[in-house]
Coordinates of C-alpha atoms in Angstrom, one line a residue:
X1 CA 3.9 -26.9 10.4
X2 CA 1.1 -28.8 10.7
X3 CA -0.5 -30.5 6.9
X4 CA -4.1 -29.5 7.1
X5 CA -6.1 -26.5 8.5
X6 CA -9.7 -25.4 8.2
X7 CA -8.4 -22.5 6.5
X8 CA -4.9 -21.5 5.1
X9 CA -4.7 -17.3 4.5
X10 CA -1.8 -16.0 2.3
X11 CA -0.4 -13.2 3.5
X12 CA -0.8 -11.2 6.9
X13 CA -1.5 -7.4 5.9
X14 CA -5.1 -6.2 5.8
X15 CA -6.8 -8.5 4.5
X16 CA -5.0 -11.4 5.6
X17 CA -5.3 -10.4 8.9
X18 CA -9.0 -9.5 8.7
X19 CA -9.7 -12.9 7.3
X20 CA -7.4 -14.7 10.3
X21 CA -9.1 -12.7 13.2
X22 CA -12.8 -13.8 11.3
X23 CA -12.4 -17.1 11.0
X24 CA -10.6 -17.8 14.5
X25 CA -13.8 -16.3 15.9
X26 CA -15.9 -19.0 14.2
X27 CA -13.9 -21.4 15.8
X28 CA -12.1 -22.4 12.8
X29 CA -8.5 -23.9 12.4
X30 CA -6.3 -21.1 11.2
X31 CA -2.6 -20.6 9.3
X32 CA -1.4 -17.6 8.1
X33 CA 1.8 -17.9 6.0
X34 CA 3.8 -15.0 5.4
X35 CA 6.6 -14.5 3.1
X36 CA 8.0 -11.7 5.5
X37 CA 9.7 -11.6 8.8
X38 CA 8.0 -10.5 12.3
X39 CA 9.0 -7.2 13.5
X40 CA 8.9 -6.0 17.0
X41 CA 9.2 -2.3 18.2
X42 CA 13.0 -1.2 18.0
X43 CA 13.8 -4.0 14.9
X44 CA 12.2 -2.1 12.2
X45 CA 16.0 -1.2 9.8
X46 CA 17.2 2.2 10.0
X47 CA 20.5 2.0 8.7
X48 CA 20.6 1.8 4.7
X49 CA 23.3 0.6 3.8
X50 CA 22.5 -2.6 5.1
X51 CA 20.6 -2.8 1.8
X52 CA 19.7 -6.5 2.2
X53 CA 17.6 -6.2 5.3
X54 CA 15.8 -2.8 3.7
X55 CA 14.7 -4.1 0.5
X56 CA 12.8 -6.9 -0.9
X57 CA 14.5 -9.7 -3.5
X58 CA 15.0 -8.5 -6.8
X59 CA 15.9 -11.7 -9.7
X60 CA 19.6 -10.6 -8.8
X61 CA 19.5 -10.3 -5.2
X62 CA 17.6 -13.4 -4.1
X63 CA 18.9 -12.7 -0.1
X64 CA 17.9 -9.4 0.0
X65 CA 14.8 -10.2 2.1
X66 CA 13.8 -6.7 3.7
X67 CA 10.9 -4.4 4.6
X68 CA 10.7 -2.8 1.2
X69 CA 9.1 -4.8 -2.2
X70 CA 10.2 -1.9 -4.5
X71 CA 9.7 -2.9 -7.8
X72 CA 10.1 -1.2 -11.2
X73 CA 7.3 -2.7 -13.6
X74 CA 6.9 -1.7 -17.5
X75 CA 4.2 1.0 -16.8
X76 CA 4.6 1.6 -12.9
X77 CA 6.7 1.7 -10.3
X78 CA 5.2 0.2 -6.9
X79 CA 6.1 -0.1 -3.1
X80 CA 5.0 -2.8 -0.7
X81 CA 5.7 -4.5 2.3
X82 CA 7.4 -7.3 3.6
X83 CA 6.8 -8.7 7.2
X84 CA 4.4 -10.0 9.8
X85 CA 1.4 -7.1 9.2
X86 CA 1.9 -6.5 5.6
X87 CA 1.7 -2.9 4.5
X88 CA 0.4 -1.9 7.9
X89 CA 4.1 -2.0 9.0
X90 CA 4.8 1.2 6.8
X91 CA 1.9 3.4 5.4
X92 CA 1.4 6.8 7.1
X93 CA -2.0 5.2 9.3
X94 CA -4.9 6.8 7.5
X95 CA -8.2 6.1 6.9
X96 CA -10.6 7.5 4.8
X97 CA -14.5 6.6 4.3
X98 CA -14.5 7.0 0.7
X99 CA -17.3 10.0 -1.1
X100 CA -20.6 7.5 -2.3
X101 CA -19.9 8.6 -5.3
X102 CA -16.9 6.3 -6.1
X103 CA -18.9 3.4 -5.9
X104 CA -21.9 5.0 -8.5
X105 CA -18.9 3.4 -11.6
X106 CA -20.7 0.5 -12.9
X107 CA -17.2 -1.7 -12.6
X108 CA -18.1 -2.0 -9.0
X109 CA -21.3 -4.6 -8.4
X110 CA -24.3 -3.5 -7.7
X111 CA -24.1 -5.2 -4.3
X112 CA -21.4 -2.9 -3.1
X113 CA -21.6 0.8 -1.7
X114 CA -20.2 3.3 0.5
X115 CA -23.9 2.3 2.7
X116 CA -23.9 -1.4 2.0
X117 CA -20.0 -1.0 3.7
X118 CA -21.3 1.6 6.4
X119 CA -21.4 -2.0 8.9
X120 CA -17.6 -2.8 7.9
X121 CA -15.8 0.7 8.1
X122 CA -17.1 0.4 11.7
X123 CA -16.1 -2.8 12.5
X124 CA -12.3 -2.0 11.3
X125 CA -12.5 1.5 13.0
X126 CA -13.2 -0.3 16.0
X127 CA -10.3 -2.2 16.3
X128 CA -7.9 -0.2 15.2
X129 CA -8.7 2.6 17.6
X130 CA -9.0 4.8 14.9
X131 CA -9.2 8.7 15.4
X132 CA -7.7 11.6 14.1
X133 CA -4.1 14.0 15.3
X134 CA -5.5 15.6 18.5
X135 CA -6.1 19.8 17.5
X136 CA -4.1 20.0 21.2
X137 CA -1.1 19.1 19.1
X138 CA 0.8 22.0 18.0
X139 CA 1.7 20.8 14.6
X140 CA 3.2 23.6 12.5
X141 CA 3.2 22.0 9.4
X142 CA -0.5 21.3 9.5
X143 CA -1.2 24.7 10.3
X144 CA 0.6 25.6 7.4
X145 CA -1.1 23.3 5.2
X146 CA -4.8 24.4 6.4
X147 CA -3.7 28.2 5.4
X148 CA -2.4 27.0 2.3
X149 CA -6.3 25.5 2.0
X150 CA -8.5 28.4 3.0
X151 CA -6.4 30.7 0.6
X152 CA -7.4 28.3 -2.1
X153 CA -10.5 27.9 -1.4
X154 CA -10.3 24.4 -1.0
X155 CA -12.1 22.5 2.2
X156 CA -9.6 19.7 4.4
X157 CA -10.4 17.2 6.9
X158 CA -8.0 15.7 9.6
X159 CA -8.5 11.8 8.9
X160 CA -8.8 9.4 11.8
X161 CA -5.8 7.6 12.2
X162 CA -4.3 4.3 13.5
X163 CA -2.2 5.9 16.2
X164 CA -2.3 5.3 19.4
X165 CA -2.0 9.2 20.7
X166 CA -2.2 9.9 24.1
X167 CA -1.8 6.7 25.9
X168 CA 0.6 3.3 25.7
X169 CA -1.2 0.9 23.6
X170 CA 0.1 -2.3 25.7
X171 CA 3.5 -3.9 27.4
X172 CA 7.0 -2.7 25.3
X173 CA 4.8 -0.4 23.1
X174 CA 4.6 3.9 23.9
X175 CA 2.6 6.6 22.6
X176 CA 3.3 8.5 19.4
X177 CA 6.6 10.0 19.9
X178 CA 5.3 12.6 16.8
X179 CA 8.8 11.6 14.9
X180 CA 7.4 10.9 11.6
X181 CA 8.8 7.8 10.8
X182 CA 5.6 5.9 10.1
X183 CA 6.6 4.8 6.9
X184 CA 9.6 3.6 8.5
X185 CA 8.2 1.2 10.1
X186 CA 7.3 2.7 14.7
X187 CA 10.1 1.9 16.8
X188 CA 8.3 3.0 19.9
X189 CA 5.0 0.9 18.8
X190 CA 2.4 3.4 19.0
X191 CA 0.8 2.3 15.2
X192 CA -2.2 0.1 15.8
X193 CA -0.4 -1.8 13.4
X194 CA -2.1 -5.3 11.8
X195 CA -0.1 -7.6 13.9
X196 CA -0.6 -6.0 17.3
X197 CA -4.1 -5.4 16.5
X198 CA -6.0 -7.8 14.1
X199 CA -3.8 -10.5 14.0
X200 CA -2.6 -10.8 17.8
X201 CA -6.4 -11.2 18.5
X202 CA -6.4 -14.4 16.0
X203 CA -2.8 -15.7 17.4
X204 CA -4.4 -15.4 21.1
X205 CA -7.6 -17.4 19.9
X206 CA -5.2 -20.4 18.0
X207 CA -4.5 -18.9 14.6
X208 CA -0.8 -19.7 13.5
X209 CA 1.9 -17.4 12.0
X210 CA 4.2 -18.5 9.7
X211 CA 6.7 -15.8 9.0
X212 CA 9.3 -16.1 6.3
X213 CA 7.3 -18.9 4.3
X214 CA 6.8 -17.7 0.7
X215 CA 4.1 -19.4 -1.8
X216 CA 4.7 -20.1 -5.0
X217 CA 1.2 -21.5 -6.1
X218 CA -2.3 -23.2 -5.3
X219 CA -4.1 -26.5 -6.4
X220 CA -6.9 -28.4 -5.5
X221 CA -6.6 -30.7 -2.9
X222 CA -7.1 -34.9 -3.4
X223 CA -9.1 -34.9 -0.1
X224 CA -11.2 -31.5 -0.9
X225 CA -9.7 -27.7 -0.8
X226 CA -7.2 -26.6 -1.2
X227 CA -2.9 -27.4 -1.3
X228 CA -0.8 -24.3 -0.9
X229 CA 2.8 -25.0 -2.4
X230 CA 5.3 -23.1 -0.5
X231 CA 9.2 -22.8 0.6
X232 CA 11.2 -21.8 4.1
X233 CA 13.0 -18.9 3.3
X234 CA 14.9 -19.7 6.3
X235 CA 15.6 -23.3 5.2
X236 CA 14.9 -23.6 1.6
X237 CA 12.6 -26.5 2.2
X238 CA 9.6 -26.6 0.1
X239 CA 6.2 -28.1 2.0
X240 CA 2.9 -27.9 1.3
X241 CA -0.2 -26.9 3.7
X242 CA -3.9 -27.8 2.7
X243 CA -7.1 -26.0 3.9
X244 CA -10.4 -26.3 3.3
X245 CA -10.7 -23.2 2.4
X246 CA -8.2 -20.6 1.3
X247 CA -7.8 -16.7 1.2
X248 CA -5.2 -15.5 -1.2
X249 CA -4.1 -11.9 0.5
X250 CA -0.5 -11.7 -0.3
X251 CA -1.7 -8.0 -1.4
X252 CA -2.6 -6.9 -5.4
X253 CA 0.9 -7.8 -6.7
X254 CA 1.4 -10.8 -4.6
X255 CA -1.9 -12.3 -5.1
X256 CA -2.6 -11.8 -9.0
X257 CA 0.8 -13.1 -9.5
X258 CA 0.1 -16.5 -7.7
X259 CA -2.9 -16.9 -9.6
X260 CA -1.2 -16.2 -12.7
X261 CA 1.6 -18.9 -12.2
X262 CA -1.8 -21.2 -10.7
X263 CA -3.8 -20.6 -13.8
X264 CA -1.0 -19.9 -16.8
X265 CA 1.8 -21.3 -15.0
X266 CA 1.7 -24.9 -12.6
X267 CA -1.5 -24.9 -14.5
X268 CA -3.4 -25.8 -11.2
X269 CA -6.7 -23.7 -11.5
X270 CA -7.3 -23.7 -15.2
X271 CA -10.7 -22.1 -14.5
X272 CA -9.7 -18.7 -13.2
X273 CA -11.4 -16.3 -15.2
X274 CA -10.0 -14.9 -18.1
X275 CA -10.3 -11.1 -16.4
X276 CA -7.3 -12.3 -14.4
X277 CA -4.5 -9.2 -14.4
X278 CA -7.0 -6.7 -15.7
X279 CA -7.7 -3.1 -14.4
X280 CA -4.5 -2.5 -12.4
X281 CA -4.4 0.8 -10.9
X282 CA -2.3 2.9 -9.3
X283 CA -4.5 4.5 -7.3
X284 CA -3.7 7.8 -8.8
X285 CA -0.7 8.5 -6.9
X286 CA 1.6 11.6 -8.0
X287 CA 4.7 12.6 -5.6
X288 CA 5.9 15.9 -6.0
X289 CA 8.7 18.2 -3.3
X290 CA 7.8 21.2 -2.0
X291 CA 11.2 23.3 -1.6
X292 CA 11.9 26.8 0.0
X293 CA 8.9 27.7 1.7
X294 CA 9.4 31.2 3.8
X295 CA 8.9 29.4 6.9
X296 CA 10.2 26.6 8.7
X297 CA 8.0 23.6 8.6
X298 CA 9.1 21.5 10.8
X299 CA 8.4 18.5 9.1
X300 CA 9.7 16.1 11.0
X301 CA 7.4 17.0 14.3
X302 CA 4.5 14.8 13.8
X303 CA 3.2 12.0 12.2
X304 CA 3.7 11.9 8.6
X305 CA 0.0 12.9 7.6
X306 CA -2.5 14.9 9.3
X307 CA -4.8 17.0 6.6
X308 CA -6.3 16.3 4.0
X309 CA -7.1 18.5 1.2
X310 CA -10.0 17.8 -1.3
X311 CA -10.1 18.7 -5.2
X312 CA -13.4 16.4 -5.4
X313 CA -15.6 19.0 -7.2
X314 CA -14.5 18.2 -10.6
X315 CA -13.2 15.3 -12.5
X316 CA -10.6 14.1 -12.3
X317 CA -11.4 14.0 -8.3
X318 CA -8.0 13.7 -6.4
X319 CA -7.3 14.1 -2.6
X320 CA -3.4 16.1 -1.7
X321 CA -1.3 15.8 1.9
X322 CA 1.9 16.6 2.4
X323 CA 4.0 13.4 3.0
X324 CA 6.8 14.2 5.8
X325 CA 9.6 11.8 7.0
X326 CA 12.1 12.0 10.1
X327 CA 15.1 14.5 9.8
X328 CA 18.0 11.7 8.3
X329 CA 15.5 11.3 5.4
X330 CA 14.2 14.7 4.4
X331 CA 17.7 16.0 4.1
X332 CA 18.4 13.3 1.8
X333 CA 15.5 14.5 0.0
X334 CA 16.3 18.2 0.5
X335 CA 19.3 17.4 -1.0
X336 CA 18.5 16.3 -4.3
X337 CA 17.2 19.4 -5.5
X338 CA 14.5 20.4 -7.9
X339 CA 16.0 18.9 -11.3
X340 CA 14.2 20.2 -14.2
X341 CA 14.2 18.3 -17.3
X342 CA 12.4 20.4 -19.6
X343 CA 12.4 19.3 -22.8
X344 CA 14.4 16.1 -21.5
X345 CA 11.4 14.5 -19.7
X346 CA 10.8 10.4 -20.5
X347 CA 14.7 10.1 -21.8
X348 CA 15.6 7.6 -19.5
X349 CA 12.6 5.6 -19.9
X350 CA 14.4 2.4 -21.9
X351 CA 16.5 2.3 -18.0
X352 CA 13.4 2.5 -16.6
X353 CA 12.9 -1.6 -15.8
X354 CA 16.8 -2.4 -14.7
X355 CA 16.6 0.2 -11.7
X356 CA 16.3 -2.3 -9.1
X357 CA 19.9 -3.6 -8.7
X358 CA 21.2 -0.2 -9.3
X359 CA 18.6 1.0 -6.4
X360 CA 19.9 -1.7 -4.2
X361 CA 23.2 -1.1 -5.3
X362 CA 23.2 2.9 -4.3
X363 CA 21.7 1.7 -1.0
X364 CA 24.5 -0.6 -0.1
X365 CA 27.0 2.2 -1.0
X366 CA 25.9 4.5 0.8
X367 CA 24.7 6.7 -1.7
X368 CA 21.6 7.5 0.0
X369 CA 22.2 8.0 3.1
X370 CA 23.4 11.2 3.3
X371 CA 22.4 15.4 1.5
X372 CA 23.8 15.1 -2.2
X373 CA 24.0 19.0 -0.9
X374 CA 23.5 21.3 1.7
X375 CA 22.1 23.9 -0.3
X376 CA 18.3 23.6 0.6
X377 CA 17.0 24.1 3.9
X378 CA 15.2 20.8 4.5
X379 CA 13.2 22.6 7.3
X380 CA 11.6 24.4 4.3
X381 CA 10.5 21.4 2.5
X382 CA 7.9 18.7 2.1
X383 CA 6.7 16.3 -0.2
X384 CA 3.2 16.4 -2.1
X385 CA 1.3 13.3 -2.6
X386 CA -1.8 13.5 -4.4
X387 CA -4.3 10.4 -4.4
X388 CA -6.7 10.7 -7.3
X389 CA -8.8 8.1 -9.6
X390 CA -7.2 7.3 -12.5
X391 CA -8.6 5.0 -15.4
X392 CA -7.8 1.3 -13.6
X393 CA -6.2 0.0 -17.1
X394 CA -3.5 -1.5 -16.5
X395 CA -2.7 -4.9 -17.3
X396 CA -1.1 -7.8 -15.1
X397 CA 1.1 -10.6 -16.7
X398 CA 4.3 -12.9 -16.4
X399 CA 6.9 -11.7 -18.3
X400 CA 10.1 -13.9 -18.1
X401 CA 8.2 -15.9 -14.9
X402 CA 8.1 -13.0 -12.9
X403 CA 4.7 -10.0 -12.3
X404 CA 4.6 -7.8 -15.0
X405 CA 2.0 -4.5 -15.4
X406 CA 1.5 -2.8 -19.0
X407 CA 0.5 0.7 -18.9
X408 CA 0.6 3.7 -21.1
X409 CA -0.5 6.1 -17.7
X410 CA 1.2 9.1 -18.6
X411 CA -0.9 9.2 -22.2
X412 CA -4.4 7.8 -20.6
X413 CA -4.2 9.6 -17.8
X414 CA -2.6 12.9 -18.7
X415 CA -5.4 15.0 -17.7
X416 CA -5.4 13.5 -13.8
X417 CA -1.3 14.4 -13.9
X418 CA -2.2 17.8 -15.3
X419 CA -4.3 19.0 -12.8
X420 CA -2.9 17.1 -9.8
X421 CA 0.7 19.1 -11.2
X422 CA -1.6 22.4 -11.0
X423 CA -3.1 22.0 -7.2
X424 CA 1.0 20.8 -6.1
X425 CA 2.3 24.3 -8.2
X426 CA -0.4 26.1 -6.5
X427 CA 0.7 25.0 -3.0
X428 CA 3.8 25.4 -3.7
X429 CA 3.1 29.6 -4.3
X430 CA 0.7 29.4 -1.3
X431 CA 3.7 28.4 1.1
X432 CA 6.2 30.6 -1.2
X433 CA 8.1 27.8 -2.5
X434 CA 8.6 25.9 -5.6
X435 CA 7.1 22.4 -7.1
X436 CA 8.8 19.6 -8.9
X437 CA 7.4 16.3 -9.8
X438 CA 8.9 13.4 -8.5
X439 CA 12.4 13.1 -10.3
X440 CA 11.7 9.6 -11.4
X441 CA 8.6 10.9 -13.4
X442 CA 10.6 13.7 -15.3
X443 CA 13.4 10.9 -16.2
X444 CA 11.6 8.2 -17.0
X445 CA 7.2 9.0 -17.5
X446 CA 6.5 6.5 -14.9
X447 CA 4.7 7.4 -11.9
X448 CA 5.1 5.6 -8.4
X449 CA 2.6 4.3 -6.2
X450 CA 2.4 2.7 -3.1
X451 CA -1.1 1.6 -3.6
X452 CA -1.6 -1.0 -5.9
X453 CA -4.9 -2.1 -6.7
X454 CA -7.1 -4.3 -8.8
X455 CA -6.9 -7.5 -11.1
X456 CA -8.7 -9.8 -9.5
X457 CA -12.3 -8.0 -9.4
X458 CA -15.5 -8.3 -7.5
X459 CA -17.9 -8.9 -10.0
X460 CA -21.2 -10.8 -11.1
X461 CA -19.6 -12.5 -13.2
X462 CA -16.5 -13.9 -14.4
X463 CA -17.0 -12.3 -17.4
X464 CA -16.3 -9.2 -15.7
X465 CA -13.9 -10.3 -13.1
X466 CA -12.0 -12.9 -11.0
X467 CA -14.3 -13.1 -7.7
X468 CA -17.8 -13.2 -6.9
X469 CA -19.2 -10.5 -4.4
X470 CA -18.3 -12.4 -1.5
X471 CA -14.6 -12.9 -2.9
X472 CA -14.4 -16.3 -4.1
X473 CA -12.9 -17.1 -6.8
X474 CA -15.1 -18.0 -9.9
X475 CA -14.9 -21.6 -11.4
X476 CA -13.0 -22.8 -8.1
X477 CA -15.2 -22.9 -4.6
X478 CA -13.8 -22.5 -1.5
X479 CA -10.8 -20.5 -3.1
X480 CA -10.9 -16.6 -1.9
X481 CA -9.3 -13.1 -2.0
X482 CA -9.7 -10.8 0.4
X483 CA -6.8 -7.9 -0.2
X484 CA -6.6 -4.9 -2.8
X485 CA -6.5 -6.9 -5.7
X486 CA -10.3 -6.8 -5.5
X487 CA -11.1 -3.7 -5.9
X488 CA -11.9 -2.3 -9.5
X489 CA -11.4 1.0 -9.7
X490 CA -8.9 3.8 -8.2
X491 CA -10.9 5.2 -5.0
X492 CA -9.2 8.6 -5.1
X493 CA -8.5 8.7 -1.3
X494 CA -6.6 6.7 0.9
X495 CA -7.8 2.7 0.3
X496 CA -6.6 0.9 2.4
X497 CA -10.6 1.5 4.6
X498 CA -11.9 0.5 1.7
X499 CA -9.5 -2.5 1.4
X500 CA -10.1 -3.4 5.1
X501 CA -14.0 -3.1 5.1
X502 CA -14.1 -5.2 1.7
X503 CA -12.2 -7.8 3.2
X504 CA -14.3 -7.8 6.9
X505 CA -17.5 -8.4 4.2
X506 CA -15.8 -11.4 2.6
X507 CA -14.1 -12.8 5.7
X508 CA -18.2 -12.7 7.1
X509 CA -18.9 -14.9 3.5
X510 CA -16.0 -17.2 4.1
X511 CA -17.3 -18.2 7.9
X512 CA -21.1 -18.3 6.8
X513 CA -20.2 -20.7 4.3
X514 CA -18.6 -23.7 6.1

């Protein structure tokens, strides 16, 4: 690893790659370290027992260095990635051009809005070939889903995708095989994921990867810049990398935490604004199963998304799709029923933190891997996934050295969960089957998300949040964060457009300003 670069990037999902592909252009010197491996088509892990190369470290499991960060905070429980292409490597490929009016709350800058991004959502639907399921594709369970709409009375658009459809994106890679296993990570490469996309355009034009190299914290440099304190997971030998300039986009858990243990911890940027870790959301995100439908589905034909449907006329705005999986996993899910708690709901809640060994744990024993029972035709279910704007309050910390969030979600945002529940029951009796929440939520309160947003804010100032409009970090020039951590409020569809286009606008900021 070379010492010194023009600019160092953390992190290699949307934003990191974003920034890499930018800055290469400008003829600039480029790292990219990544606490992940690099996957190729075919090496994405399938079976689950092998627990250690599914899931992410945990403080008990410090070799478990996987595809899945699954972590269960004190308010939430959030998914990530792990691996060259960040959370590209397993979200369901869609993106969304958010309504104008999410940008009208005045926690976003003046500066920013859904016209001032108009340039930006083009530039990322460019190169990832974006465009929606073909309507040649017989897809039964979209057809379903659109019935389900038009008997409600409620309107649904197919959003452009990140799937290569109808011919082979390049050498080793094929077309969508329509298996839904998107969130699996594509075995046949068809996903116009970040690192065949984005990033393989910087690597070709002298940007360097480094997978598997995981940074613990940031100072200024002696010389000018920045030093970027990190370790060889492969190795365990700690270096450091300087840059002149340097874009935190480890993602919004892995980037507000290494500006905590900068700031609060190693004490190396002192300066980061006191908004640090504030107005965490979840994006809104609510899982329920869909269970005995009178017709077959077939979920597993497809890709795991294809409709969306709104519930944008009132507030609390949300956006519903039904989230589908290959067959292995949605008999697993079949499987486990439609518990009902009643009464019951939030007992397990003092459990609620000390799930992830026993996740891990169930993983490596198999527990998971095959129906609990054969009772439920899985061909007759689906899960519901609702995406809505919740209030953005929760709060980011170190607790025992490690990310923390704070968040009483189900009591400030109990009327979002009430009318998300609602639309998923009313689904449910349009397809003729039943509705459950998410298991996890009846047991323990806590909902589940998979798109983490927020505490490090665009702002005006730092006395409303951690980066300037152009993402650098107040108090420390030269410093940047381009991922989802920048974004201050819940969007209420699918962010990661927004994400992407945010971070094409400050990647444009970091080259103009050499």
């Amino acid at each position: 690893m070379a010492t010194r670069y023009d600019v160092v990037v953390v992190g290699s999902g949307f934003g990191g790659s974003i920034s890499a592909l930018r800055l290469a252009q400008a003829g600039k010197s480029v790292a990219v370290l990544e606490r992940g491996r690099r996957y190729r088509p075919g090496d994405f892990p399938r079976d689950v027992t092998r627990a250690d190369e599914l899931l992410w470290r945990h403080p008990s499991r410090l070799e478990a260095q996987g595809l899945y960060d699954v972590r269960f905070l004190s308010g939430i429980g959030t998914v990530a990635a792990s691996g060259v292409g960040g959370g590209s490597l397993i979200y369901a490929n869609i993106h969304v051009r958010p309504d104008a009016a999410v940008f009208d709350d005045p926690r976003w800058p003046r500066a920013y809005s859904r016209a001032s991004l108009e340039p930006y959502f083009d530039k990322v639907a460019h190169e990832l070939r974006l465009s929606p399921v073909p309507t040649s594709l017989a897809l039964r369970k979209r057809d379903v889903f659109k019935r389900a709409a038009e008997r409600m009375g409620r309107p649904t658009f197919d959003p452009p995708e990140a799937v290569s459809w109808t011919e082979p994106p390049g050498p080793g890679r094929k077309m969508c095989q329509l298996c839904a296993e998107c969130e699996f990570g594509c075995q046949h490469g068809a996903k116009n994921t970040m690192d065949q996309t984005y990033l393989a355009r910087a690597e070709a034009l002298g940007a360097t990867v480094w997978p598997r190299t995981l940074v613990s914290h940031v100072e200024p440099a002696p010389g000018g810049g920045y030093r970027v304190h990190c370790t060889d997971l492969e190795t365990g030998e700690r270096r450091t990398v300087e840059g002149s300039r340097v874009v935190l986009a480890a993602g919004t858990l892995g980037t507000v935490e290494l500006l905590l243990r900068s700031r609060d911890g190693a004490k190396t940027l002192p300066r980061v604004s006191a908004r640090l870790g504030q107005g965490y959301s979840g994006n809104g995100d609510f899982l329920g199963s869909l269970q005995h439908a009178r017709e077959d589905l077939q979920p597993w034909v497809g890709p795991d998304v294809a409709t969306v449907m709104r519930f944008t006329d009132e507030q609390p705005r949300f956006t519903l799709v039904t989230a589908t999986f290959n067959q292995p996993a949605t008999r697993v899910l079949a499987g486990m029923g439609q518990p009902k708690l009643g009464p019951f709901q939030g007992i397990g809640y003092p459990l609620w933190t000390f799930l992830g060994p026993v996740v891990h744990k169930a993983f490596a024993k198999g527990l998971l891997s095959k129906p609990m029972s054969n009772r439920v035709d899985p061909a007759r279910t689906c899960n519901l996934f609702a995406i809505g704007q919740d209030n953005a309050n929760g709060r980011m910390g170190l607790k025992g050295g490690r990310l923390d969030v704070e968040w009483n979600y189900a009591g400030e945002n109990a009327e979002l969960v009430k009318r998300m529940s609602a639309a998923m029951q009313e689904v449910a009796s349009q397809y003729g089957g039943t509705y459950a929440p998410l298991i996890t939520w009846q047991l323990f309160k806590r909902p589940f998300t998979v798109h983490s947003l927020g505490g490090a804010h665009l702002a005006d100032s730092p006395e409303r949040g951690v980066v300037s409009t152009e993402g650098e970090v107040f108090n420390h020039p030269g410093l940047y964060v381009a991922d989802g951590s920048v974004i201050p409020t819940a969007i209420g569809f699918h962010p990661v457009m927004t994400i992407s286009a945010v971070a094409e606008r400050i990647a444009e900021a970091v080259a103009h300003g050499f």
